[in-house]
Short mmCIF file of C-alpha atoms in Angstrom, two decimals:
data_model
loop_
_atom_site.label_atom_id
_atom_site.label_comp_id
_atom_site.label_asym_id
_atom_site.label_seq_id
_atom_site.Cartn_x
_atom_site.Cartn_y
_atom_site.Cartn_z
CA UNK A 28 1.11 -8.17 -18.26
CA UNK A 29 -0.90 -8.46 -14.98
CA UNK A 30 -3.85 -5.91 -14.26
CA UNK A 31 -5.92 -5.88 -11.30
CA UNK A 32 -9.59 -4.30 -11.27
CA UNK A 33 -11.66 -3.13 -8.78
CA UNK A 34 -15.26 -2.07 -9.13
CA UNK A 35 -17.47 0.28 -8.04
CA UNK A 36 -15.14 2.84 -8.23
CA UNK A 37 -16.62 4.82 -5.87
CA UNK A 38 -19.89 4.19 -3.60
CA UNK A 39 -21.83 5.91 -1.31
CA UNK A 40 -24.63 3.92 1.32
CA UNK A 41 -26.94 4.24 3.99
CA UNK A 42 -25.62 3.27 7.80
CA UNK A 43 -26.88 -0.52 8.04
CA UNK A 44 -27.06 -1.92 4.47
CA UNK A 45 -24.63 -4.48 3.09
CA UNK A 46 -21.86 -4.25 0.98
CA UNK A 47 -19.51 -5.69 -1.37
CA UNK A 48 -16.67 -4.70 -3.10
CA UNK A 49 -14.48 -6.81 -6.38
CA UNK A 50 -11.51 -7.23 -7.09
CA UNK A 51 -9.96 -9.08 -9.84
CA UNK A 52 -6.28 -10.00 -10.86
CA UNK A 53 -5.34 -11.01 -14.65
CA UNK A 54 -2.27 -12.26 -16.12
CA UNK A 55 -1.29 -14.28 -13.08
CA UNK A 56 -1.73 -17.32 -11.09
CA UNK A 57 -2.32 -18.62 -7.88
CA UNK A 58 -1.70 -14.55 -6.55
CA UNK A 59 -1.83 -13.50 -2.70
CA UNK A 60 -4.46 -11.33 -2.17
CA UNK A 61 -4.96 -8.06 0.04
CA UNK A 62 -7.76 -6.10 1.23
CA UNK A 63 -6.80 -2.53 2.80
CA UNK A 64 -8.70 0.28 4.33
CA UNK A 65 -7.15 3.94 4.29
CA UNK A 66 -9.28 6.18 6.32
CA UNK A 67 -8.93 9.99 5.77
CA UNK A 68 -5.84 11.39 6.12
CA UNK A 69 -4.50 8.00 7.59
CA UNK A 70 -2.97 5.53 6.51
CA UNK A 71 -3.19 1.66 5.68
CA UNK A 72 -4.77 -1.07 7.23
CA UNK A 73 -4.24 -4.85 6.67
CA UNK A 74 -8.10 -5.83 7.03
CA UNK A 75 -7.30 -9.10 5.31
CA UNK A 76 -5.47 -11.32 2.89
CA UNK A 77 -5.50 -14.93 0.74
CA UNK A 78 -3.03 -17.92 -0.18
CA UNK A 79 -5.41 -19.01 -2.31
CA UNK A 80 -8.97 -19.89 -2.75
CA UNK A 81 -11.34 -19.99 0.38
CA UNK A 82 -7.86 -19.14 2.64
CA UNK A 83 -8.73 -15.95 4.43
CA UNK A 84 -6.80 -14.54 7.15
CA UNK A 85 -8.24 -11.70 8.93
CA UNK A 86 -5.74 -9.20 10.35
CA UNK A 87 -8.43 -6.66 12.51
CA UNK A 88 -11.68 -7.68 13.72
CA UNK A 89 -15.12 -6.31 12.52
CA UNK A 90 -17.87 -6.05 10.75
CA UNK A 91 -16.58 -7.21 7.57
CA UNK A 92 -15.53 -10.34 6.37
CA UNK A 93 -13.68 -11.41 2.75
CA UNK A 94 -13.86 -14.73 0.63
CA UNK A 95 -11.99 -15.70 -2.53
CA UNK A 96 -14.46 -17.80 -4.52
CA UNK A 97 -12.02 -17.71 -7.19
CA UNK A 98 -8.65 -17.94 -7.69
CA UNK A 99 -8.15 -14.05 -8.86
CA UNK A 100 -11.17 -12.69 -7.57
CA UNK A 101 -11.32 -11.54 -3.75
CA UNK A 102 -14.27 -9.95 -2.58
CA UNK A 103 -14.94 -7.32 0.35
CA UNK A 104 -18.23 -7.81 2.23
CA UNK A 105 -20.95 -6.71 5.17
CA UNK A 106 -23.95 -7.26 6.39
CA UNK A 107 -24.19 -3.67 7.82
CA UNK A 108 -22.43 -1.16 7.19
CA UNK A 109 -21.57 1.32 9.94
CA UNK A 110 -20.14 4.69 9.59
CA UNK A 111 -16.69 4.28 10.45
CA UNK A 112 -16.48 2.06 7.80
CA UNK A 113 -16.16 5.09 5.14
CA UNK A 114 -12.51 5.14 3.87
CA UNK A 115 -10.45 3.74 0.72
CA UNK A 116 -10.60 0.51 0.17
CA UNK A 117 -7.21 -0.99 -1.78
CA UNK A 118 -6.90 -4.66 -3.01
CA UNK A 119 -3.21 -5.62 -3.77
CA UNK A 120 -1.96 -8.99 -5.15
CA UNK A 121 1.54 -10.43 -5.12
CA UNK A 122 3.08 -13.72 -6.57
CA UNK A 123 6.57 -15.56 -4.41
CA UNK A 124 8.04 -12.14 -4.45
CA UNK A 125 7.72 -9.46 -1.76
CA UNK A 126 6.37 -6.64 -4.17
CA UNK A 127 2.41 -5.63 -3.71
CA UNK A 128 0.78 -3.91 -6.55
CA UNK A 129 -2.46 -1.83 -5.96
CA UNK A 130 -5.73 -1.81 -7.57
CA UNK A 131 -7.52 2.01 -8.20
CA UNK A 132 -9.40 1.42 -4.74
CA UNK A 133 -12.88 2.31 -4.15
CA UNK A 134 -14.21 5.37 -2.02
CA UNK A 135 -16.68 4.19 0.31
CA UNK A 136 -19.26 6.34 2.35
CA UNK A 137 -21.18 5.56 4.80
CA UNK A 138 -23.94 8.23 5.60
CA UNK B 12 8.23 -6.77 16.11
CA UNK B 13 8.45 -5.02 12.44
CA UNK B 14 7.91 -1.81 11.97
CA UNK B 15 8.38 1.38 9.46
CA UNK B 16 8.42 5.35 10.99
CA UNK B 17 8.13 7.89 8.78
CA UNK B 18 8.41 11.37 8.94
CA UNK B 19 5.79 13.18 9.91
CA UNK B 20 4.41 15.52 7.36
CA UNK B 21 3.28 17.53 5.21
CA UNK B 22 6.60 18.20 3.48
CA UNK B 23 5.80 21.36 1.60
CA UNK B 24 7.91 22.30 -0.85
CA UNK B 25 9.21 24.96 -3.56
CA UNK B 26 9.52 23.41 -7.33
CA UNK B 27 12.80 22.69 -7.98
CA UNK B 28 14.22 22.00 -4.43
CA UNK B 29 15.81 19.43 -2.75
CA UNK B 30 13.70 16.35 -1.13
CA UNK B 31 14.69 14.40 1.71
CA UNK B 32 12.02 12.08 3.19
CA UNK B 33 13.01 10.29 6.60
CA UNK B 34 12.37 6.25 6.90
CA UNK B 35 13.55 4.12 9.61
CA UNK B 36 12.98 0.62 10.36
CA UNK B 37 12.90 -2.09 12.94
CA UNK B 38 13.09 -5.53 11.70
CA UNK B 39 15.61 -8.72 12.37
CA UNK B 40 17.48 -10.14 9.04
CA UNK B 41 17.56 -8.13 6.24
CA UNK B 42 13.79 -7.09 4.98
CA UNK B 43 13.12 -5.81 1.73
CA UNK B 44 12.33 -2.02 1.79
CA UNK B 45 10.00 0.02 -0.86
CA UNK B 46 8.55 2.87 -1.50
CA UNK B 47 5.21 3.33 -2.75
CA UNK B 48 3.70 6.69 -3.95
CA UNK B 49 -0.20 7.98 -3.75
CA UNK B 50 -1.41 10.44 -6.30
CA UNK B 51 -4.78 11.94 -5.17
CA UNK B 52 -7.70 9.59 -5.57
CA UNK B 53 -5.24 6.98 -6.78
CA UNK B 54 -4.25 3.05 -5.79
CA UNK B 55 -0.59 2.85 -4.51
CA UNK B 56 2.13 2.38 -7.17
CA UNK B 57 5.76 0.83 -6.38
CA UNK B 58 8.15 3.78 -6.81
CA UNK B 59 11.52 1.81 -6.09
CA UNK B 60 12.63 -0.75 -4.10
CA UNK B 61 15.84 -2.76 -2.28
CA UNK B 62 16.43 -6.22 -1.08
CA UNK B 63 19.70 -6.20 0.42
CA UNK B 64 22.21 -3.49 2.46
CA UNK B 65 23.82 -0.99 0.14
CA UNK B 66 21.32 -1.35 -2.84
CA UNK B 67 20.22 1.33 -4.00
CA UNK B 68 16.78 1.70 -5.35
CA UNK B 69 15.92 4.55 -8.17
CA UNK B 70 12.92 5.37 -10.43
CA UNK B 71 11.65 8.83 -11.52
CA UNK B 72 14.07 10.82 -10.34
CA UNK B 73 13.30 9.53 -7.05
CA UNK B 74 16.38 7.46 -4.89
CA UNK B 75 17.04 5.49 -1.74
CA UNK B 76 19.48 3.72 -0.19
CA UNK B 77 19.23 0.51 2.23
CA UNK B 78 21.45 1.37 5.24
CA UNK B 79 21.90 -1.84 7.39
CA UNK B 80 23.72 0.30 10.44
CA UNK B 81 21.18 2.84 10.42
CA UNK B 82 18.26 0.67 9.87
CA UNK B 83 17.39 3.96 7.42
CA UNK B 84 16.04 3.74 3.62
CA UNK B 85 15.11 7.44 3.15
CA UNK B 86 14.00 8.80 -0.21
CA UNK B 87 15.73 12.00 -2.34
CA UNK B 88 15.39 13.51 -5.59
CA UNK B 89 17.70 16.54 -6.29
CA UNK B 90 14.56 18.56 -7.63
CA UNK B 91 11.11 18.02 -7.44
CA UNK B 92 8.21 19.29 -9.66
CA UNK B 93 4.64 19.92 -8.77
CA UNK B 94 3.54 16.22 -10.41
CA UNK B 95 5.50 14.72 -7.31
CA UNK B 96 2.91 15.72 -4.79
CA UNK B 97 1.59 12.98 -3.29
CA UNK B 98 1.69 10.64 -0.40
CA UNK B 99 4.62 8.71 0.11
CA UNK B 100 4.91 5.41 1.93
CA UNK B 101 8.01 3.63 3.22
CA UNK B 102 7.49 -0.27 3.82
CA UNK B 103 9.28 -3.35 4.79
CA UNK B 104 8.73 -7.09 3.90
CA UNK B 105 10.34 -9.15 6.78
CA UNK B 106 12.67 -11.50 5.49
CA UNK B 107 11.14 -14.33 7.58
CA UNK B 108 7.47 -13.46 6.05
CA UNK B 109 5.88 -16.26 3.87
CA UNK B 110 2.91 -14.34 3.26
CA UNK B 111 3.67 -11.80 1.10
CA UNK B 112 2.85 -9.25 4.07
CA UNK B 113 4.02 -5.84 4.13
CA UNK B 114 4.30 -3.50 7.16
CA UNK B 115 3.83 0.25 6.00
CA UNK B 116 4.62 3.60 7.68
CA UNK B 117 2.06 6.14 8.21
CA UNK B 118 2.61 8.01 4.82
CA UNK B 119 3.86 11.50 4.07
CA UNK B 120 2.23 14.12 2.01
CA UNK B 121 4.55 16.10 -0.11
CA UNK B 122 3.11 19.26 -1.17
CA UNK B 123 5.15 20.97 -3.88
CA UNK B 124 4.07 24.71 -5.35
CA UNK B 125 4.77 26.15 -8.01
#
């Protein structure tokens, strides 16, 4: 069965430093894969997604970026972190049909 | 353009009672529609789904119905308990989409007491 990871689970970090967030997909190939933000008490945000490895499309544009240096890994990244940047970040995957499943997420803040 | 409106909320709720949460759509062809739930602190899991007009999706308790002519997919369940509160999200996958993209609604927090 397919299982999708993210890591840290939760992370707190000082206005300006860099980040980066995993997330990995077994049990499946070749998977689309989604980055979302979910600030608090709103709701989600396409930031970005992959067709495959080193195809990123970026839906909003900021101060992060994404890359896929693998084919089940996509990774969440920034130079400097700014404070509205705290939220819930959610990776998803999907395979040729239209169902997204969810990682755990990771709590990000940004004091 | 696609799009999902939800109801606003929070529902809140007596255990046991009836649950109706709205969901309306705009989209051309015939999307896919889901709905996802969010337990506190949680990732988003798929709580039903339907791919054509007339299905009707059902998991948990939990049903909806894909109504072409009202462009409508809203979610019941004849009594809900206090596990059910969450946030619920109604989305659409456009039936043109090649990306595996789907456009959510804003979410609705049920609130259920005991």
């Amino acid at each position: 069965s397919q299982t999708i990871h993210q890591w840290p689970a939760t992370l707190v970090q000082p206005v300006g430093s860099p980040l980066s967030l995993e997330c990995t997909v077994e049990g499946t190939s070749n998977p689309n894969l989604y980055w979302y933000r979910q600030a608090a008490g709103r709701g989600l945000q396409l930031l970005f997604y992959s067709v495959g490895i080193g195809q990123i499309s970026s839906e909003v544009p900021q101060n992060l970026s994404a890359s896929r240096p693998q084919d089940r890994q996509f990774i969440l990244s920034s130079k400097k972190l700014l404070l509205s940047d705290s939220g819930f970040y959610l990776c998803a995957w999907s395979v040729v049909t239209d169902t997204q499943y969810f990682g755990p997420g990771t709590r990000l803040t940004v004091l | 353009g696609n799009s999902v409106t939800q109801m606003e909320g929070p529902v809140t709720l007596s255990e046991e009672a009836f649950l109706t949460i709205n969901c309306t759509y705009t989209a051309t062809g015939y999307p896919s529609l889901f709905w996802y739930v969010q337990y506190p602190g949680e990732g988003l899991q798929l709580l039903l789904k339907a791919t054509k007009a007339d299905d009707k999706g059902s998991n948990k308790g939990f049903e909806a119905t894909y109504r072409k002519e009202t462009t409508s997919f809203h979610l019941e369940k004849g009594s809900v308990q206090v596990s059910d509160s969450a946030v619920y999200f109604c989305a659409l996958y456009p039936s043109s989409s090649n990306t595996g993209k789907l456009i959510f609604g804003q979410g609705t927090t049920l609130q259920v007491k005991p």
